[in-house]
PDB file of C-alpha atoms in Angstrom:
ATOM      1  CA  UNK A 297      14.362   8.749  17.142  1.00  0.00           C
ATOM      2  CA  UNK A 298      16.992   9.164  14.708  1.00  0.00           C
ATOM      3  CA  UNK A 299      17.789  12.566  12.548  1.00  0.00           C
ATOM      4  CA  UNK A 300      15.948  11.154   9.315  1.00  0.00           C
ATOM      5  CA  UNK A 301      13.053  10.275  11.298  1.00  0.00           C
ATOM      6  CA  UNK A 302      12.156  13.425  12.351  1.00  0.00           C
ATOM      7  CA  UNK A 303      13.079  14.507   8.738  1.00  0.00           C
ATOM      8  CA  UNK A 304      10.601  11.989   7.094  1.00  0.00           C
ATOM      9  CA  UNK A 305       7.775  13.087  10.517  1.00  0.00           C
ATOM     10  CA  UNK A 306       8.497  16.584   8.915  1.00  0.00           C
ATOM     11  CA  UNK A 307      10.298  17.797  12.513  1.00  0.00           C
ATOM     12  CA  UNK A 308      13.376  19.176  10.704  1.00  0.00           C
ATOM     13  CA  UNK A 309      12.641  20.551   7.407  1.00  0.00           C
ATOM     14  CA  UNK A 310      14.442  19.050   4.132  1.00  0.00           C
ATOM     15  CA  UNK A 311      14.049  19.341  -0.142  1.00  0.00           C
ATOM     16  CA  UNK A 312      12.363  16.945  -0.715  1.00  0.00           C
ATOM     17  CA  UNK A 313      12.658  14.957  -3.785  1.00  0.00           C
ATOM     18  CA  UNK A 314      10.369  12.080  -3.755  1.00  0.00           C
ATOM     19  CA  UNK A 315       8.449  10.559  -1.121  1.00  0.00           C
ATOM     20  CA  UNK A 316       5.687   7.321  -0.925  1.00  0.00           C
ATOM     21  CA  UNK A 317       4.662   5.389   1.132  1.00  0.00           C
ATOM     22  CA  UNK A 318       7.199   3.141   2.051  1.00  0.00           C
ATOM     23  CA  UNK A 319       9.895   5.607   1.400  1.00  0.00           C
ATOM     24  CA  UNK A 320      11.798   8.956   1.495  1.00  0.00           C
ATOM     25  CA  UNK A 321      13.791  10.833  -0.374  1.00  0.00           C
ATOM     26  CA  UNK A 322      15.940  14.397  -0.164  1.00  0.00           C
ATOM     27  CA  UNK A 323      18.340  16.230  -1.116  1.00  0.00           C
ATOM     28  CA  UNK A 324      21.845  15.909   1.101  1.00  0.00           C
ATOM     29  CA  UNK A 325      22.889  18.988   3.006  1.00  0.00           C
ATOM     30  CA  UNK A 326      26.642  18.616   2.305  1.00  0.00           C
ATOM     31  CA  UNK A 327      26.351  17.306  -1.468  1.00  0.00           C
ATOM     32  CA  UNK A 328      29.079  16.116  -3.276  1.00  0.00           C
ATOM     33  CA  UNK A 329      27.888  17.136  -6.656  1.00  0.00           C
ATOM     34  CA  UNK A 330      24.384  18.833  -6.865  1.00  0.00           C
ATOM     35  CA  UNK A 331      21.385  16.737  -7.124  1.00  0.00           C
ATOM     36  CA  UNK A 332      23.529  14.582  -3.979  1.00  0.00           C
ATOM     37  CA  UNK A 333      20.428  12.707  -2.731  1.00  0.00           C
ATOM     38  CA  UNK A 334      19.452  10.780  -0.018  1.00  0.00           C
ATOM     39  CA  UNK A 335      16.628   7.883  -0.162  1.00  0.00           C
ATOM     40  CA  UNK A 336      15.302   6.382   3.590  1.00  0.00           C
ATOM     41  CA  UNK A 337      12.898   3.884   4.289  1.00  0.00           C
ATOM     42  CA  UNK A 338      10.140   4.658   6.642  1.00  0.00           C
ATOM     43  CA  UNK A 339      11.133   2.428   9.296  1.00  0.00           C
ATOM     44  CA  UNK A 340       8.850   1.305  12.391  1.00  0.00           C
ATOM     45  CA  UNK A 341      10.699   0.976  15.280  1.00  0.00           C
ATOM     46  CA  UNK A 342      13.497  -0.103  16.234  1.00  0.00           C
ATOM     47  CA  UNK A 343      14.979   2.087  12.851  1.00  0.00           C
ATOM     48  CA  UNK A 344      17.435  -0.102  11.423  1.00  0.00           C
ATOM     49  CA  UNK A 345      20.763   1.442  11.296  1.00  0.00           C
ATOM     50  CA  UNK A 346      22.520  -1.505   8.628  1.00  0.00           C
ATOM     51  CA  UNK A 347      20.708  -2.247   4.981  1.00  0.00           C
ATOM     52  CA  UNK A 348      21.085  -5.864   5.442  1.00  0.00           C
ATOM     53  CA  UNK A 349      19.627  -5.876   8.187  1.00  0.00           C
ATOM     54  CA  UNK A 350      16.268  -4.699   6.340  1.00  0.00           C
ATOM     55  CA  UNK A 351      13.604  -7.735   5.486  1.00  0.00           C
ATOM     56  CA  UNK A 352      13.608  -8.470   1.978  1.00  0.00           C
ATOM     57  CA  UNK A 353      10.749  -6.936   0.874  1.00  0.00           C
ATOM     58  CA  UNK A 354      11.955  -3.532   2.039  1.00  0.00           C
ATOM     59  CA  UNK A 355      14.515  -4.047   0.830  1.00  0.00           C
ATOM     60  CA  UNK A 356      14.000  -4.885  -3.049  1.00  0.00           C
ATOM     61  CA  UNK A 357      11.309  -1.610  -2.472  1.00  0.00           C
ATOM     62  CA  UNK A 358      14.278   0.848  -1.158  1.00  0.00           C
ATOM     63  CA  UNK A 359      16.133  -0.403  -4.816  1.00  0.00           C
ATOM     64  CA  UNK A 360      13.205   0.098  -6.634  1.00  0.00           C
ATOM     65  CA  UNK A 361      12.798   3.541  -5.031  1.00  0.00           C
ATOM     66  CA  UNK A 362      15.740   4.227  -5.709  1.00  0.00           C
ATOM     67  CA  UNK A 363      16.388   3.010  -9.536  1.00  0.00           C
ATOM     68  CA  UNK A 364      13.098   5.726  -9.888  1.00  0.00           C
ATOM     69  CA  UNK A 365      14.731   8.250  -7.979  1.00  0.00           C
ATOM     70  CA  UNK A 366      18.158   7.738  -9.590  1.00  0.00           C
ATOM     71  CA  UNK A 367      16.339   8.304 -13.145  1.00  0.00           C
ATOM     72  CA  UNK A 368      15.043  11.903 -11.880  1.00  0.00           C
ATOM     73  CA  UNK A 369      18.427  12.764 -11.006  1.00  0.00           C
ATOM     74  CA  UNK A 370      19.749  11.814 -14.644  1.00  0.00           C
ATOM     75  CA  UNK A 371      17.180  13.304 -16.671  1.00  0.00           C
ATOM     76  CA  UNK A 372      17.644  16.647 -13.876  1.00  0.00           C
ATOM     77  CA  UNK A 373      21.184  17.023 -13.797  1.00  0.00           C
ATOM     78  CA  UNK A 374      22.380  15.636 -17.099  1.00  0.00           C
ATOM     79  CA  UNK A 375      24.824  13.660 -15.547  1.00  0.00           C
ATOM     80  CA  UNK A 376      26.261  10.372 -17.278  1.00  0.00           C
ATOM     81  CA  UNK A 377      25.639   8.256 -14.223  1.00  0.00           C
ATOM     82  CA  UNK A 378      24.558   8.109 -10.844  1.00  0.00           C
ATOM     83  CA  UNK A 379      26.411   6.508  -8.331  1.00  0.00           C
ATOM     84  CA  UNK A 380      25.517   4.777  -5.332  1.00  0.00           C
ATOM     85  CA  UNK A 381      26.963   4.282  -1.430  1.00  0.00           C
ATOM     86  CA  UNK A 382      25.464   2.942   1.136  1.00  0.00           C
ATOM     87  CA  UNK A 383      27.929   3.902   4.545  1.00  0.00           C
ATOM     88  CA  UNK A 384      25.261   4.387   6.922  1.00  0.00           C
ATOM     89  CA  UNK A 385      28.348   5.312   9.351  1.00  0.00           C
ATOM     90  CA  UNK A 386      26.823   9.166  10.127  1.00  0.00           C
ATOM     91  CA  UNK A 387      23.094   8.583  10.727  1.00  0.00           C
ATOM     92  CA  UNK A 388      22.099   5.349  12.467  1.00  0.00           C
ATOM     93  CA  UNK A 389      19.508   4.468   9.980  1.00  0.00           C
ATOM     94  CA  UNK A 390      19.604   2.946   6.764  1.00  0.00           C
ATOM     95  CA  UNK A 391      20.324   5.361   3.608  1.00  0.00           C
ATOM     96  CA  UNK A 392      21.426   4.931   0.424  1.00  0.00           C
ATOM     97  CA  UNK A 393      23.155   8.130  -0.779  1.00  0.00           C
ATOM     98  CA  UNK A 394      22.576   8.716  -4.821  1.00  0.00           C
ATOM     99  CA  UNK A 395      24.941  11.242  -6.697  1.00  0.00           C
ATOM    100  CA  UNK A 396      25.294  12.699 -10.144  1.00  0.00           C
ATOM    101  CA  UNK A 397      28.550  11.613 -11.843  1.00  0.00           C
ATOM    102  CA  UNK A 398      30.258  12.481 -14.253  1.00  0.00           C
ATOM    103  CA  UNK A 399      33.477  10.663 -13.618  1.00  0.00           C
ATOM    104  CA  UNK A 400      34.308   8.385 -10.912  1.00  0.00           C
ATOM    105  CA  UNK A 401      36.192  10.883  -8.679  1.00  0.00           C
ATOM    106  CA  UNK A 402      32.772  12.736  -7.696  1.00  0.00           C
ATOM    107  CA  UNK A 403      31.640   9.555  -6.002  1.00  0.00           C
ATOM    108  CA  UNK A 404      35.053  10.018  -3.344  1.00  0.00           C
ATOM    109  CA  UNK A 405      33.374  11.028   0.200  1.00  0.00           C
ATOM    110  CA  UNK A 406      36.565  12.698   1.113  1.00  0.00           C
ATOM    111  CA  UNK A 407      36.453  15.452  -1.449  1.00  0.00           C
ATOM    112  CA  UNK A 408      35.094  18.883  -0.763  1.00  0.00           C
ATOM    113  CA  UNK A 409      31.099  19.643  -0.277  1.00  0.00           C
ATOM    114  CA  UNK A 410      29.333  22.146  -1.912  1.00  0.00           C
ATOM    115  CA  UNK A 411      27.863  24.383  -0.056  1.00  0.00           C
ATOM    116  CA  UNK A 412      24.803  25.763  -1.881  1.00  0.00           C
ATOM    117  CA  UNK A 413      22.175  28.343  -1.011  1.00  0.00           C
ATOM    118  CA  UNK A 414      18.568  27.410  -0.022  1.00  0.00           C
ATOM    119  CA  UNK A 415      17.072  28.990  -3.340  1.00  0.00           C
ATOM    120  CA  UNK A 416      19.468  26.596  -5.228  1.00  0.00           C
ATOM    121  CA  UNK A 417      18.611  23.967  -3.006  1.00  0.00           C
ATOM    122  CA  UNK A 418      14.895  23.731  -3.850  1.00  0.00           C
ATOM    123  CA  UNK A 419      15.572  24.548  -7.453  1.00  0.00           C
ATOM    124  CA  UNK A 420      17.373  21.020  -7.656  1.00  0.00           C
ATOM    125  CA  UNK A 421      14.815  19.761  -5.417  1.00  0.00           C
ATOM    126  CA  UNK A 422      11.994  20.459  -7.682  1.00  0.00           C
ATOM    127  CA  UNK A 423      14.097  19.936 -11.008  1.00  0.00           C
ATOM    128  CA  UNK A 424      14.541  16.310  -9.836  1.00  0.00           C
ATOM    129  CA  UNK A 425      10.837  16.216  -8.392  1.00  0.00           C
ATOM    130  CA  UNK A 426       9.206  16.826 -11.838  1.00  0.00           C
ATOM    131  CA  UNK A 427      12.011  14.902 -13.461  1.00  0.00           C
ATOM    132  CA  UNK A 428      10.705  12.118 -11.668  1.00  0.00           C
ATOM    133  CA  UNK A 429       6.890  12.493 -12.443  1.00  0.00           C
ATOM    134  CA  UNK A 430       8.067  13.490 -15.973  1.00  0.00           C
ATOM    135  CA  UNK A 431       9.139   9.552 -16.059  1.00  0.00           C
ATOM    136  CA  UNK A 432       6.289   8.009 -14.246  1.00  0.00           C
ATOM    137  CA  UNK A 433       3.500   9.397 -17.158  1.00  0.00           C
TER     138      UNK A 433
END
């Protein structure tokens, strides 16, 4: 059972952002810029480890998931884009990792991470949380 599997099972506590049925998603731990957010499927086993490797229907739902997710972080952080990776080197299952930018430099895996407190943590959590349901009324 991999790391994010026992996140989305609720073994190993995380902010939470946005979650359905299908799908998962939190904030990262070692964030790049703040609102850095991770978005998982909810995979039966075997967890798939490679996005293409996903059927198509999960797919086009993770992108969906994410385009709503990625709108949360926008309206939250006031950023001028958010970016998108998918690596999936570090956990072996499929995640897309979403981050605030504001130029293209803050996308770069390599620079620095932020480390920021748990009472900032769940502030951005629940900024991009009602950001989110803000959009979907």
């Amino acid at each position: 059972m991999t790391l994010f599997t026992r996140i989305i099972n609720g073994e190993i506590p995380s902010y939470k952002v946005a979650e359905d049925d299908n799908y998962y998603a939190f904030l990262d731990i070692n964030p790049l810029k703040k609102g850095h957010t991770l978005v998982v499927p909810k995979l039966a086993e075997p967890e798939a480890d490679y996005i293409f490797d996903l059927d198509d229907k999960t797919l086009a739902g993770l992108m969906l998931f994410c385009k709503k997710v990625a709108a949360g972080i926008k309206r939250a952080t006031n950023c001028k884009r958010v970016g998108v990776a998918v690596l999936g080197m570090e956990v072996n299952h499929v995640h897309v990792h979403l981050v605030p930018l504001d130029k293209e430099k803050d996308l770069v895996f390599t620079n620095p991470k932020l480390s920021l407190s748990s009472d900032e943590m769940c502030t951005i959590a629940n900024s991009i949380a009602e950001a989110i349901e803000g959009i979907e009324k």
